[in-house]
Coordinates of C-alpha atoms in Angstrom, one line a residue:
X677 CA -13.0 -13.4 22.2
X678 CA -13.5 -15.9 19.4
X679 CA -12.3 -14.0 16.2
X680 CA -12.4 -14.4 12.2
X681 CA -9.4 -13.0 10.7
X682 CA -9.7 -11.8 7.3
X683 CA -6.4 -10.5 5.5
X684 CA -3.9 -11.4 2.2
X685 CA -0.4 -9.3 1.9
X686 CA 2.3 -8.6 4.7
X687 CA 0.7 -5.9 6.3
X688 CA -2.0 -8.2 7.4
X689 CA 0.7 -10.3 9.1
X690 CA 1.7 -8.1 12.3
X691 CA -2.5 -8.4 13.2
X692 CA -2.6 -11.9 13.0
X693 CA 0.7 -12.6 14.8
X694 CA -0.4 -10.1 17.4
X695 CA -4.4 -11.4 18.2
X696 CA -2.8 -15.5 17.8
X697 CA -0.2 -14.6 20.9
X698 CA -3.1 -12.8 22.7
X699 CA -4.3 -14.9 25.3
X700 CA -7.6 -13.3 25.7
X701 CA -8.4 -14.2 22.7
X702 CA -8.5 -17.0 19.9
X703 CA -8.7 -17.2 16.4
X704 CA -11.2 -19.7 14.9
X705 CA -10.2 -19.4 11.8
X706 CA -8.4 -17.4 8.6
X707 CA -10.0 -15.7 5.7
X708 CA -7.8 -15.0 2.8
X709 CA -7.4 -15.2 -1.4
X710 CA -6.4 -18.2 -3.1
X711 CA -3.0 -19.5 -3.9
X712 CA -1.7 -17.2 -6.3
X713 CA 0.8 -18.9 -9.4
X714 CA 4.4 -16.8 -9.3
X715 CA 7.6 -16.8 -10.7
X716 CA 8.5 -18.3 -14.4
X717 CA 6.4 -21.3 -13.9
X718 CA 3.5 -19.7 -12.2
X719 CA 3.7 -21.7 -9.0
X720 CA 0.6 -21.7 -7.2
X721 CA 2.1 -20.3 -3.9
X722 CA 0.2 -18.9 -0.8
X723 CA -0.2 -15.3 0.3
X724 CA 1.3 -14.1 3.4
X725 CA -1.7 -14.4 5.9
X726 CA -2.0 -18.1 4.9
X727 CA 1.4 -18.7 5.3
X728 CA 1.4 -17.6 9.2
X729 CA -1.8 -18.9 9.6
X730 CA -0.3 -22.3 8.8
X731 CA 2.2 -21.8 10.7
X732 CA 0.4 -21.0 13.9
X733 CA -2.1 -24.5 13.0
X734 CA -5.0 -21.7 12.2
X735 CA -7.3 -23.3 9.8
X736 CA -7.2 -21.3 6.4
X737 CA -10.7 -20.4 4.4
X738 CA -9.3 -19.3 0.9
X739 CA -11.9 -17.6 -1.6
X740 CA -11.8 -14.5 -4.0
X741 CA -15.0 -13.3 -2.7
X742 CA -17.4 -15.1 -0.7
X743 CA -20.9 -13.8 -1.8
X744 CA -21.8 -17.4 -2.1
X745 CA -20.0 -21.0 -2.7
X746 CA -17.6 -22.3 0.0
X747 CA -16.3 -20.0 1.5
X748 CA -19.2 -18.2 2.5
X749 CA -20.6 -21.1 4.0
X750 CA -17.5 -22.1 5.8
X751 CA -18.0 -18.2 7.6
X752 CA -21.8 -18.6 7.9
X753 CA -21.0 -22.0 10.0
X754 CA -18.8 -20.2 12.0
X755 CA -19.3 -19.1 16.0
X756 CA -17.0 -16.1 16.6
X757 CA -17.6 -13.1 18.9
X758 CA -16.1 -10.9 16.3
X759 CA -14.6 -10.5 12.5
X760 CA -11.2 -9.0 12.1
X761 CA -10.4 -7.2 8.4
X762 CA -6.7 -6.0 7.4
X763 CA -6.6 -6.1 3.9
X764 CA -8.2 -9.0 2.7
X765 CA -9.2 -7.6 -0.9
X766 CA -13.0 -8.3 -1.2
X767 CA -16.3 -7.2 -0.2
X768 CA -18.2 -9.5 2.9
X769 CA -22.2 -9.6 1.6
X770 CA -24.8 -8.5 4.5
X771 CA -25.7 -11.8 5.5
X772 CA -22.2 -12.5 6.4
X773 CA -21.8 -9.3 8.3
X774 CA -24.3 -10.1 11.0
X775 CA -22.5 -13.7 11.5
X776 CA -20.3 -12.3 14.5
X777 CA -21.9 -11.8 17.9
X778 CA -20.0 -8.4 17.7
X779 CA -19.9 -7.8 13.8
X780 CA -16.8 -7.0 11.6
X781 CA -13.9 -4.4 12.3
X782 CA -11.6 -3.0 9.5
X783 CA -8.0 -1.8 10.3
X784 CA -8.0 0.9 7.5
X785 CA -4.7 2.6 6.7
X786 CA -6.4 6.0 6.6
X787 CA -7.6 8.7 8.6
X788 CA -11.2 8.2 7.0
X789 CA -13.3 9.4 5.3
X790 CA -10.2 11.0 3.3
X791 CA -8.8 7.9 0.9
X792 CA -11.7 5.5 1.3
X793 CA -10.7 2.1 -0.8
X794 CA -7.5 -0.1 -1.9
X795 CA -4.9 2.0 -2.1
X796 CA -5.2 4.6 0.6
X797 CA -1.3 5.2 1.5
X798 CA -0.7 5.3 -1.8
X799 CA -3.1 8.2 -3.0
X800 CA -2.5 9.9 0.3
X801 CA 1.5 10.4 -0.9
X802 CA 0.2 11.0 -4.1
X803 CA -2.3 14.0 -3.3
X804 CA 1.3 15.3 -1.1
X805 CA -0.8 15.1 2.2
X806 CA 1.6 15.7 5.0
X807 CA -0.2 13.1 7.3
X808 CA -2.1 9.9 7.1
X809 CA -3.1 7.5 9.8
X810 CA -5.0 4.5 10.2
X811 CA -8.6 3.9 11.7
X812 CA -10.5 0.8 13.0
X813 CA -14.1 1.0 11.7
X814 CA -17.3 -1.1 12.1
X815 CA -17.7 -2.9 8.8
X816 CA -21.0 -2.1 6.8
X817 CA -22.1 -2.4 3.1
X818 CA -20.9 0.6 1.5
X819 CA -16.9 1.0 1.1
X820 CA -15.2 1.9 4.2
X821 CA -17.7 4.2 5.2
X822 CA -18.9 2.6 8.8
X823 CA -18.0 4.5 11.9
X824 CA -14.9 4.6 13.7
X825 CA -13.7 3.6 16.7
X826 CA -10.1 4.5 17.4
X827 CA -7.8 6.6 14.8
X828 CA -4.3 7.5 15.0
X829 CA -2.0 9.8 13.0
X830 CA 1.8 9.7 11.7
X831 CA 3.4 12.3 9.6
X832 CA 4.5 11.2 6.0
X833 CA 7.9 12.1 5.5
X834 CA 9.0 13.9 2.8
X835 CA 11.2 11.1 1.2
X836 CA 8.7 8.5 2.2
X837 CA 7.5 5.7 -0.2
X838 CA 4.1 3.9 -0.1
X839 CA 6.0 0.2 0.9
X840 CA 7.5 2.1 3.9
X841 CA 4.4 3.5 5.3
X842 CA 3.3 0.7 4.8
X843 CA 5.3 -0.9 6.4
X844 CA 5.1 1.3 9.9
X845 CA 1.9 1.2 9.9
X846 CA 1.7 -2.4 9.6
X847 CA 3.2 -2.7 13.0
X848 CA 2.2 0.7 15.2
X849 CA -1.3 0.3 14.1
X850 CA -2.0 -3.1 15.1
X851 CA -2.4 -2.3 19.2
X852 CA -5.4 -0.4 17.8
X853 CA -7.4 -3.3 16.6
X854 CA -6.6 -4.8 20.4
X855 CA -7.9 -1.9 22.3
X856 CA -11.0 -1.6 19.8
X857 CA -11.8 -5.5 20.5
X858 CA -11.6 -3.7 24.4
X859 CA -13.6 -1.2 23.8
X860 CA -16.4 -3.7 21.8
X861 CA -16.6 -5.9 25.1
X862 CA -16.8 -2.7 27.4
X863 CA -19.8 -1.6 25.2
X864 CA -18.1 1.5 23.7
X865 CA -20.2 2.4 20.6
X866 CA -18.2 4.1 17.6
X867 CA -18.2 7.3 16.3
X868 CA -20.1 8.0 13.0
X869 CA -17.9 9.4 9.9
X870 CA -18.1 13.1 8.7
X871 CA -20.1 13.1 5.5
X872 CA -17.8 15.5 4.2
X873 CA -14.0 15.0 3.3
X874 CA -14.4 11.8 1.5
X875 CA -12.1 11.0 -1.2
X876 CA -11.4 7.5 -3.3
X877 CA -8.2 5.2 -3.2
X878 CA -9.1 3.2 -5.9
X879 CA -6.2 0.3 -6.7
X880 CA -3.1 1.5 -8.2
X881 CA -2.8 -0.1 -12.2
X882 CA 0.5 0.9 -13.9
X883 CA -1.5 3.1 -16.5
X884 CA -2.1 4.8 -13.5
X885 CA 1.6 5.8 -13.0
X886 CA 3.3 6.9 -15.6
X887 CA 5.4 10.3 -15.2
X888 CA 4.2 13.2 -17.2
X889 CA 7.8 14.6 -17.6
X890 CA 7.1 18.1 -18.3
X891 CA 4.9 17.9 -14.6
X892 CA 6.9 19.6 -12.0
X893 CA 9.3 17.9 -9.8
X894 CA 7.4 18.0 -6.8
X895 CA 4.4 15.7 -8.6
X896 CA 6.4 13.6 -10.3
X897 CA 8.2 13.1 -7.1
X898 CA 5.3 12.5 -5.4
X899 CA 4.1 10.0 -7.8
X900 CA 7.3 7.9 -7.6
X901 CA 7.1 8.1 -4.2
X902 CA 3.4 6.8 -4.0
X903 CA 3.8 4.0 -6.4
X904 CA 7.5 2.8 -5.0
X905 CA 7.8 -0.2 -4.9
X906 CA 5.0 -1.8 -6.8
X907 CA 3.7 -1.1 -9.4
X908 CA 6.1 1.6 -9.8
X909 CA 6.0 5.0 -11.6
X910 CA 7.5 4.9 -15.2
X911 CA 8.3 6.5 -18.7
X912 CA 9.0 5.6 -22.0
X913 CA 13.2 5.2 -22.9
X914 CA 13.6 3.7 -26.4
X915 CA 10.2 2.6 -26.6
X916 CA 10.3 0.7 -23.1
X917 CA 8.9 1.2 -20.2
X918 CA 11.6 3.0 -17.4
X919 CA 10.6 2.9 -14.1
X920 CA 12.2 5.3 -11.2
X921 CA 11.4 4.3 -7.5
X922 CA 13.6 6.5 -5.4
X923 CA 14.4 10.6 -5.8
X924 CA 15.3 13.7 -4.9
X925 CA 15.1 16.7 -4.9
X926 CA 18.0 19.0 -6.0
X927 CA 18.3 22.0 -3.6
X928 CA 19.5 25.3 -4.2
X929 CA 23.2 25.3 -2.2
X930 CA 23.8 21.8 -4.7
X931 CA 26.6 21.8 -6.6
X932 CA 25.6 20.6 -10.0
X933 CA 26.6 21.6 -13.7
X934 CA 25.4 23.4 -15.8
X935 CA 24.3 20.5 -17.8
X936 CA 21.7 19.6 -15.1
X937 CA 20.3 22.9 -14.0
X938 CA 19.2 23.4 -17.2
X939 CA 17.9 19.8 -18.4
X940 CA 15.2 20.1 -20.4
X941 CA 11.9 17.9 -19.2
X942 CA 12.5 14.4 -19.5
X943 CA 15.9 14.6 -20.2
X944 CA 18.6 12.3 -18.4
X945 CA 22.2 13.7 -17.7
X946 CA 24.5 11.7 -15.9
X947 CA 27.4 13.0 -13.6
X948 CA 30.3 11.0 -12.2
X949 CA 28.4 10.0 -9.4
X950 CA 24.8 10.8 -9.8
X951 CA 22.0 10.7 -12.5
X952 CA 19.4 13.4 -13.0
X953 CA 16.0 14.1 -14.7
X954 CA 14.9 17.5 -16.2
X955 CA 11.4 18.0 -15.2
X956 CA 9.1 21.1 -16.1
X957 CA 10.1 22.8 -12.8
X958 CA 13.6 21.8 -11.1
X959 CA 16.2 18.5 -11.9
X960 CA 15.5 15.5 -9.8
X961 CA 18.0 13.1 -8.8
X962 CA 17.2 10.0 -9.5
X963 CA 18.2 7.4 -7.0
X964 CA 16.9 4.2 -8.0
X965 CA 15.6 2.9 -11.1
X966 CA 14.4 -0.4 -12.8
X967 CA 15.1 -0.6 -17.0
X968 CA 12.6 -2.6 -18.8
X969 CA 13.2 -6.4 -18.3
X970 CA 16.0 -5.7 -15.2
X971 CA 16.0 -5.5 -11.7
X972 CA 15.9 -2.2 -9.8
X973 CA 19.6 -0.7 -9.1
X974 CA 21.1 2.6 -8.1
X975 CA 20.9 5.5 -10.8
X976 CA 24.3 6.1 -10.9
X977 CA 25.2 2.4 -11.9
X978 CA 22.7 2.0 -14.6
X979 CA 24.0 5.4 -16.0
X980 CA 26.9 4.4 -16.0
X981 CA 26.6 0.9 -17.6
X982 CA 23.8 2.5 -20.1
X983 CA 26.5 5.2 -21.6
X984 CA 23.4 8.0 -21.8
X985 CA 24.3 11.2 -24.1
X986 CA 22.8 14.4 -24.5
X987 CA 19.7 13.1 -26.3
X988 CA 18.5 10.2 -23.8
X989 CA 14.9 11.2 -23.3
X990 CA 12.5 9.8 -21.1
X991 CA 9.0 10.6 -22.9

């Protein structure tokens, strides 16, 4: 098949790589956001998908949305059998959707309709679900809801973060988007989605994330979890924002003090070797962390340089 590809971030990357070495098929062309400025200078520098679209000679169609201008009439000139989505970041208008001889498919990190939207890993962690998946869907108007036509599941760990689901699914899922581009050419038709069971994954905004301390361990740890590594859970210390990205939970047979069975919510206590958090339920242990302005590093280091007493408070 002739293919559009249309993704941004890393976890587009394993897709692209995978359909490019694919002989049965070739991709025309890339569709991906603009150069974005980072670092201290604000270098314009490109995303992921256009840096390994380069790299494989792919030509590169960069727009924010393409509802009109440029870009959508770089994807309206195009002849392609079909349109490939992982994560591009914007909505494709109805005229463009009926370009392809085949249409548009979406690799969704989901098992839709639970966690339609941006940030479905994420939310899925967040809600504690003890599964997720990932689904490849015909593309249509309204937000992820077009039928489906191959699924798989994975369990999500109990000390999983968002970045390393992520990651795994980045790479097991793509063989899914090659046996649905099968399945299109063999005339397989997709299965409708449930109207019931839909939730929302809206994007993740650090407002979104910060740690009500007197919640009980198992949120807040769900929470860190969801929103490790980016943008990251946090809480207020000194009037800064404190962000934790790795925990745990203290179990029952632990040997800890006094001091930290009894922490009050939001309360830090620091051991030789480990740092904890008082929550409204049971102490976490706090693995990694990230002070305002600092990069991330073990909790037992940044207790240790930080000199906490019996009044450090996360609020």
């Amino acid at each position: 098949m002739r293919l559009l590809f249309a993704g941004t971030p890393d976890v587009a990357v394993p897709t692209l790589a995978a359909l490019a070495a694919d002989p049965r098929h070739e991709v025309a062309a890339v569709l991906t956001r603009p150069d974005a400025p980072v670092g201290r200078h604000r270098t314009p520098r490109p995303c992921p998908v256009a840096e390994k679209a380069e790299e494989l000679g792919i030509p590169v169609i960069r727009a924010i949305n393409v509802k009109s201008g440029e870009g959508h009439d770089a994807i309206a000139s195009l002849n392609v059998d079909a349109a490939v989505v992982v994560a591009y970041g914007g909505l494709i208008p109805a005229d463009l959707l009926a370009v392809p001889r085949y249409g548009w498919i979406n690799l969704h990190f989901s098992l839709l309709p639970r966690w339609r939207g941006a940030a479905p890993v994420q939310r899925a962690i967040m809600a504690g679900d003890e599964e997720t998946g990932a689904c490849v869907f015909r593309l249509v108007e309204s937000l992820d809801a077009g039928p489906v036509y191959r699924t798989m599941r994975v369990p999500i760990g109990a000390t999983t973060t968002a970045g390393e689901l992520l990651d795994e699914l980045a790479c097991t899922a793509t063989p899914l988007v090659i046996a649905t581009l099968e399945d299109i050419e063999a005339g397989v038709e997709p299965t409708p989605q449930s109207a019931e069971g839909v939730t929302i994954a809206p994007q993740i905004h650090p407002g979104d994330v910060r740690i009500a301390v007197t919640a009980d361990a198992e949120e807040i740890d769900h929470l860190v979890r969801g929103a490790s590594p980016a943008p990251g859970a946090w809480a207020k210390l000194d009037d800064k924002r404190f962000k934790i990205l790795q925990t745990r939970f203290v179990e029952t047979g632990d040997d800890v003090p006094n001091s930290v069975a009894t922490a009050q919510p939001g309360q830090l206590v620091a051991t030789r070797k480990k740092l904890f958090l008082g929550t409204g339920s049971q102490p976490l242990e706090l693995l990694q962390v990230q002070a305002f302005g600092k990069k991330a590093i073990n909790g037992t280091d940044w207790a240790r340089g930080a000199h906490i007493d019996a009044g450090t408070r996360l609020r």
